[in-house]
Amino acid sequence: MLCEISPQPARSKPVRVVVMVSVGALRLAADRWAEEQGGRPFADYVKEAFADLNAELAEA
């Protein structure tokens, strides 16, 4: 549970946002992996999704 990762109430919202964004990146990776019929290891798609997220956040 999130409260075990970060038991401080003040950290609850930031941790939840990180989890939400991470789940979204995993979902996008899974969608792309399925579209390409698993042509590459799933980990490659996950790395790409997080790299894309990192690039977008760097521009913000």
PDB file of N, CA and C in Angstrom:
ATOM      1  N   MET A   1       0.821  -1.173   0.000  1.00  0.00           N
ATOM      2  CA  MET A   1       0.000   0.000   0.000  1.00  0.00           C
ATOM      3  C   MET A   1       0.877   1.252   0.000  1.00  0.00           C
ATOM      4  N   LEU A   2       0.318   2.314  -0.502  1.00  0.00           N
ATOM      5  CA  LEU A   2       1.054   3.577  -0.555  1.00  0.00           C
ATOM      6  C   LEU A   2       1.445   4.081   0.824  1.00  0.00           C
ATOM      7  N   CYS A   3       0.604   3.857   1.807  1.00  0.00           N
ATOM      8  CA  CYS A   3       0.915   4.354   3.149  1.00  0.00           C
ATOM      9  C   CYS A   3       2.131   3.648   3.735  1.00  0.00           C
ATOM     10  N   GLU A   4       2.456   2.452   3.244  1.00  0.00           N
ATOM     11  CA  GLU A   4       3.655   1.755   3.701  1.00  0.00           C
ATOM     12  C   GLU A   4       4.901   2.345   3.050  1.00  0.00           C
ATOM     13  N   ILE A   5       4.779   2.792   1.810  1.00  0.00           N
ATOM     14  CA  ILE A   5       5.905   3.393   1.102  1.00  0.00           C
ATOM     15  C   ILE A   5       6.221   4.756   1.694  1.00  0.00           C
ATOM     16  N   SER A   6       5.218   5.529   1.918  1.00  0.00           N
ATOM     17  CA  SER A   6       5.388   6.890   2.434  1.00  0.00           C
ATOM     18  C   SER A   6       4.321   7.156   3.487  1.00  0.00           C
ATOM     19  N   PRO A   7       4.627   6.823   4.758  1.00  0.00           N
ATOM     20  CA  PRO A   7       3.603   6.955   5.791  1.00  0.00           C
ATOM     21  C   PRO A   7       3.258   8.390   6.181  1.00  0.00           C
ATOM     22  N   GLN A   8       4.064   9.373   5.749  1.00  0.00           N
ATOM     23  CA  GLN A   8       3.768  10.751   6.111  1.00  0.00           C
ATOM     24  C   GLN A   8       2.582  11.256   5.292  1.00  0.00           C
ATOM     25  N   PRO A   9       1.564  11.772   5.963  1.00  0.00           N
ATOM     26  CA  PRO A   9       0.389  12.279   5.243  1.00  0.00           C
ATOM     27  C   PRO A   9       0.730  13.347   4.207  1.00  0.00           C
ATOM     28  N   ALA A  10       1.723  14.168   4.471  1.00  0.00           N
ATOM     29  CA  ALA A  10       2.091  15.227   3.523  1.00  0.00           C
ATOM     30  C   ALA A  10       2.651  14.664   2.225  1.00  0.00           C
ATOM     31  N   ARG A  11       3.161  13.440   2.258  1.00  0.00           N
ATOM     32  CA  ARG A  11       3.735  12.815   1.066  1.00  0.00           C
ATOM     33  C   ARG A  11       2.706  11.986   0.298  1.00  0.00           C
ATOM     34  N   SER A  12       1.541  11.821   0.840  1.00  0.00           N
ATOM     35  CA  SER A  12       0.533  10.966   0.224  1.00  0.00           C
ATOM     36  C   SER A  12       0.180  11.398  -1.197  1.00  0.00           C
ATOM     37  N   LYS A  13      -0.110  12.669  -1.385  1.00  0.00           N
ATOM     38  CA  LYS A  13      -0.515  13.145  -2.709  1.00  0.00           C
ATOM     39  C   LYS A  13       0.607  13.005  -3.738  1.00  0.00           C
ATOM     40  N   PRO A  14       1.842  13.436  -3.456  1.00  0.00           N
ATOM     41  CA  PRO A  14       2.911  13.260  -4.451  1.00  0.00           C
ATOM     42  C   PRO A  14       3.163  11.795  -4.806  1.00  0.00           C
ATOM     43  N   VAL A  15       3.113  10.922  -3.814  1.00  0.00           N
ATOM     44  CA  VAL A  15       3.324   9.497  -4.088  1.00  0.00           C
ATOM     45  C   VAL A  15       2.205   8.967  -4.972  1.00  0.00           C
ATOM     46  N   ARG A  16       0.988   9.368  -4.712  1.00  0.00           N
ATOM     47  CA  ARG A  16      -0.143   8.921  -5.529  1.00  0.00           C
ATOM     48  C   ARG A  16      -0.016   9.403  -6.963  1.00  0.00           C
ATOM     49  N   VAL A  17       0.472  10.617  -7.157  1.00  0.00           N
ATOM     50  CA  VAL A  17       0.664  11.146  -8.513  1.00  0.00           C
ATOM     51  C   VAL A  17       1.722  10.327  -9.246  1.00  0.00           C
ATOM     52  N   VAL A  18       2.822  10.014  -8.572  1.00  0.00           N
ATOM     53  CA  VAL A  18       3.877   9.205  -9.193  1.00  0.00           C
ATOM     54  C   VAL A  18       3.339   7.833  -9.583  1.00  0.00           C
ATOM     55  N   VAL A  19       2.572   7.224  -8.707  1.00  0.00           N
ATOM     56  CA  VAL A  19       1.990   5.916  -9.012  1.00  0.00           C
ATOM     57  C   VAL A  19       1.036   6.016 -10.196  1.00  0.00           C
ATOM     58  N   MET A  20       0.206   7.037 -10.227  1.00  0.00           N
ATOM     59  CA  MET A  20      -0.750   7.216 -11.321  1.00  0.00           C
ATOM     60  C   MET A  20      -0.028   7.354 -12.662  1.00  0.00           C
ATOM     61  N   VAL A  21       1.000   8.179 -12.695  1.00  0.00           N
ATOM     62  CA  VAL A  21       1.746   8.392 -13.935  1.00  0.00           C
ATOM     63  C   VAL A  21       2.477   7.114 -14.341  1.00  0.00           C
ATOM     64  N   SER A  22       3.010   6.394 -13.374  1.00  0.00           N
ATOM     65  CA  SER A  22       3.718   5.147 -13.665  1.00  0.00           C
ATOM     66  C   SER A  22       2.784   4.096 -14.251  1.00  0.00           C
ATOM     67  N   VAL A  23       1.607   3.979 -13.689  1.00  0.00           N
ATOM     68  CA  VAL A  23       0.627   3.022 -14.213  1.00  0.00           C
ATOM     69  C   VAL A  23       0.227   3.412 -15.633  1.00  0.00           C
ATOM     70  N   GLY A  24       0.078   4.707 -15.883  1.00  0.00           N
ATOM     71  CA  GLY A  24      -0.237   5.167 -17.237  1.00  0.00           C
ATOM     72  C   GLY A  24       0.857   4.810 -18.224  1.00  0.00           C
ATOM     73  N   ALA A  25       2.113   4.997 -17.827  1.00  0.00           N
ATOM     74  CA  ALA A  25       3.231   4.647 -18.706  1.00  0.00           C
ATOM     75  C   ALA A  25       3.251   3.146 -18.980  1.00  0.00           C
ATOM     76  N   LEU A  26       2.987   2.353 -17.959  1.00  0.00           N
ATOM     77  CA  LEU A  26       2.928   0.901 -18.159  1.00  0.00           C
ATOM     78  C   LEU A  26       1.794   0.521 -19.098  1.00  0.00           C
ATOM     79  N   ARG A  27       0.673   1.190 -18.976  1.00  0.00           N
ATOM     80  CA  ARG A  27      -0.474   0.915 -19.854  1.00  0.00           C
ATOM     81  C   ARG A  27      -0.134   1.232 -21.304  1.00  0.00           C
ATOM     82  N   LEU A  28       0.513   2.380 -21.533  1.00  0.00           N
ATOM     83  CA  LEU A  28       0.917   2.741 -22.891  1.00  0.00           C
ATOM     84  C   LEU A  28       1.922   1.739 -23.445  1.00  0.00           C
ATOM     85  N   ALA A  29       2.838   1.286 -22.605  1.00  0.00           N
ATOM     86  CA  ALA A  29       3.814   0.280 -23.035  1.00  0.00           C
ATOM     87  C   ALA A  29       3.112  -1.022 -23.414  1.00  0.00           C
ATOM     88  N   ALA A  30       2.147  -1.431 -22.610  1.00  0.00           N
ATOM     89  CA  ALA A  30       1.411  -2.664 -22.896  1.00  0.00           C
ATOM     90  C   ALA A  30       0.614  -2.545 -24.189  1.00  0.00           C
ATOM     91  N   ASP A  31      -0.003  -1.393 -24.406  1.00  0.00           N
ATOM     92  CA  ASP A  31      -0.760  -1.182 -25.643  1.00  0.00           C
ATOM     93  C   ASP A  31       0.147  -1.278 -26.862  1.00  0.00           C
ATOM     94  N   ARG A  32       1.296  -0.636 -26.785  1.00  0.00           N
ATOM     95  CA  ARG A  32       2.228  -0.656 -27.922  1.00  0.00           C
ATOM     96  C   ARG A  32       2.776  -2.062 -28.149  1.00  0.00           C
ATOM     97  N   TRP A  33       3.100  -2.760 -27.061  1.00  0.00           N
ATOM     98  CA  TRP A  33       3.588  -4.134 -27.148  1.00  0.00           C
ATOM     99  C   TRP A  33       2.547  -5.016 -27.842  1.00  0.00           C
ATOM    100  N   ALA A  34       1.280  -4.847 -27.470  1.00  0.00           N
ATOM    101  CA  ALA A  34       0.203  -5.628 -28.080  1.00  0.00           C
ATOM    102  C   ALA A  34       0.018  -5.262 -29.549  1.00  0.00           C
ATOM    103  N   GLU A  35       0.090  -3.964 -29.865  1.00  0.00           N
ATOM    104  CA  GLU A  35      -0.045  -3.525 -31.257  1.00  0.00           C
ATOM    105  C   GLU A  35       1.033  -4.139 -32.142  1.00  0.00           C
ATOM    106  N   GLU A  36       2.220  -4.285 -31.585  1.00  0.00           N
ATOM    107  CA  GLU A  36       3.334  -4.850 -32.345  1.00  0.00           C
ATOM    108  C   GLU A  36       3.463  -6.352 -32.127  1.00  0.00           C
ATOM    109  N   GLN A  37       2.439  -6.939 -31.524  1.00  0.00           N
ATOM    110  CA  GLN A  37       2.346  -8.378 -31.293  1.00  0.00           C
ATOM    111  C   GLN A  37       3.580  -8.936 -30.593  1.00  0.00           C
ATOM    112  N   GLY A  38       4.053  -8.195 -29.614  1.00  0.00           N
ATOM    113  CA  GLY A  38       5.175  -8.664 -28.807  1.00  0.00           C
ATOM    114  C   GLY A  38       6.456  -8.853 -29.590  1.00  0.00           C
ATOM    115  N   GLY A  39       6.677  -7.991 -30.565  1.00  0.00           N
ATOM    116  CA  GLY A  39       7.855  -8.121 -31.422  1.00  0.00           C
ATOM    117  C   GLY A  39       9.179  -7.976 -30.697  1.00  0.00           C
ATOM    118  N   ARG A  40       9.150  -7.315 -29.557  1.00  0.00           N
ATOM    119  CA  ARG A  40      10.353  -7.124 -28.744  1.00  0.00           C
ATOM    120  C   ARG A  40      10.002  -7.430 -27.298  1.00  0.00           C
ATOM    121  N   PRO A  41      11.004  -7.570 -26.452  1.00  0.00           N
ATOM    122  CA  PRO A  41      10.697  -7.814 -25.035  1.00  0.00           C
ATOM    123  C   PRO A  41       9.863  -6.672 -24.446  1.00  0.00           C
ATOM    124  N   PHE A  42       8.939  -7.020 -23.579  1.00  0.00           N
ATOM    125  CA  PHE A  42       8.063  -6.032 -22.961  1.00  0.00           C
ATOM    126  C   PHE A  42       8.869  -4.952 -22.247  1.00  0.00           C
ATOM    127  N   ALA A  43       9.979  -5.334 -21.642  1.00  0.00           N
ATOM    128  CA  ALA A  43      10.815  -4.366 -20.922  1.00  0.00           C
ATOM    129  C   ALA A  43      11.285  -3.240 -21.834  1.00  0.00           C
ATOM    130  N   ASP A  44      11.510  -3.536 -23.105  1.00  0.00           N
ATOM    131  CA  ASP A  44      11.921  -2.491 -24.054  1.00  0.00           C
ATOM    132  C   ASP A  44      10.835  -1.428 -24.194  1.00  0.00           C
ATOM    133  N   TYR A  45       9.597  -1.864 -24.259  1.00  0.00           N
ATOM    134  CA  TYR A  45       8.478  -0.934 -24.390  1.00  0.00           C
ATOM    135  C   TYR A  45       8.311  -0.097 -23.120  1.00  0.00           C
ATOM    136  N   VAL A  46       8.525  -0.732 -21.978  1.00  0.00           N
ATOM    137  CA  VAL A  46       8.422  -0.009 -20.709  1.00  0.00           C
ATOM    138  C   VAL A  46       9.513   1.058 -20.631  1.00  0.00           C
ATOM    139  N   LYS A  47      10.733   0.684 -20.991  1.00  0.00           N
ATOM    140  CA  LYS A  47      11.833   1.657 -20.975  1.00  0.00           C
ATOM    141  C   LYS A  47      11.537   2.825 -21.907  1.00  0.00           C
ATOM    142  N   GLU A  48      10.996   2.537 -23.079  1.00  0.00           N
ATOM    143  CA  GLU A  48      10.650   3.602 -24.027  1.00  0.00           C
ATOM    144  C   GLU A  48       9.555   4.510 -23.470  1.00  0.00           C
ATOM    145  N   ALA A  49       8.561   3.917 -22.842  1.00  0.00           N
ATOM    146  CA  ALA A  49       7.460   4.714 -22.290  1.00  0.00           C
ATOM    147  C   ALA A  49       7.969   5.665 -21.214  1.00  0.00           C
ATOM    148  N   PHE A  50       8.845   5.173 -20.348  1.00  0.00           N
ATOM    149  CA  PHE A  50       9.379   6.044 -19.306  1.00  0.00           C
ATOM    150  C   PHE A  50      10.368   7.054 -19.870  1.00  0.00           C
ATOM    151  N   ALA A  51      11.091   6.696 -20.914  1.00  0.00           N
ATOM    152  CA  ALA A  51      11.979   7.665 -21.573  1.00  0.00           C
ATOM    153  C   ALA A  51      11.156   8.774 -22.214  1.00  0.00           C
ATOM    154  N   ASP A  52      10.046   8.409 -22.845  1.00  0.00           N
ATOM    155  CA  ASP A  52       9.152   9.415 -23.433  1.00  0.00           C
ATOM    156  C   ASP A  52       8.585  10.333 -22.351  1.00  0.00           C
ATOM    157  N   LEU A  53       8.182   9.748 -21.241  1.00  0.00           N
ATOM    158  CA  LEU A  53       7.658  10.534 -20.126  1.00  0.00           C
ATOM    159  C   LEU A  53       8.728  11.489 -19.602  1.00  0.00           C
ATOM    160  N   ASN A  54       9.928  10.983 -19.434  1.00  0.00           N
ATOM    161  CA  ASN A  54      11.030  11.813 -18.953  1.00  0.00           C
ATOM    162  C   ASN A  54      11.300  12.973 -19.907  1.00  0.00           C
ATOM    163  N   ALA A  55      11.275  12.697 -21.201  1.00  0.00           N
ATOM    164  CA  ALA A  55      11.513  13.749 -22.192  1.00  0.00           C
ATOM    165  C   ALA A  55      10.428  14.821 -22.121  1.00  0.00           C
ATOM    166  N   GLU A  56       9.190  14.403 -21.962  1.00  0.00           N
ATOM    167  CA  GLU A  56       8.095  15.370 -21.870  1.00  0.00           C
ATOM    168  C   GLU A  56       8.211  16.220 -20.608  1.00  0.00           C
ATOM    169  N   LEU A  57       8.556  15.596 -19.506  1.00  0.00           N
ATOM    170  CA  LEU A  57       8.691  16.342 -18.258  1.00  0.00           C
ATOM    171  C   LEU A  57       9.876  17.303 -18.309  1.00  0.00           C
ATOM    172  N   ALA A  58      10.914  16.930 -19.022  1.00  0.00           N
ATOM    173  CA  ALA A  58      12.090  17.797 -19.149  1.00  0.00           C
ATOM    174  C   ALA A  58      11.759  19.069 -19.922  1.00  0.00           C
ATOM    175  N   GLU A  59      10.798  18.980 -20.837  1.00  0.00           N
ATOM    176  CA  GLU A  59      10.401  20.139 -21.638  1.00  0.00           C
ATOM    177  C   GLU A  59       9.437  21.055 -20.895  1.00  0.00           C
ATOM    178  N   ALA A  60       8.817  20.533 -19.855  1.00  0.00           N
ATOM    179  CA  ALA A  60       7.801  21.306 -19.118  1.00  0.00           C
ATOM    180  C   ALA A  60       8.404  22.409 -18.280  1.00  0.00           C
TER     181      ALA A  60
END
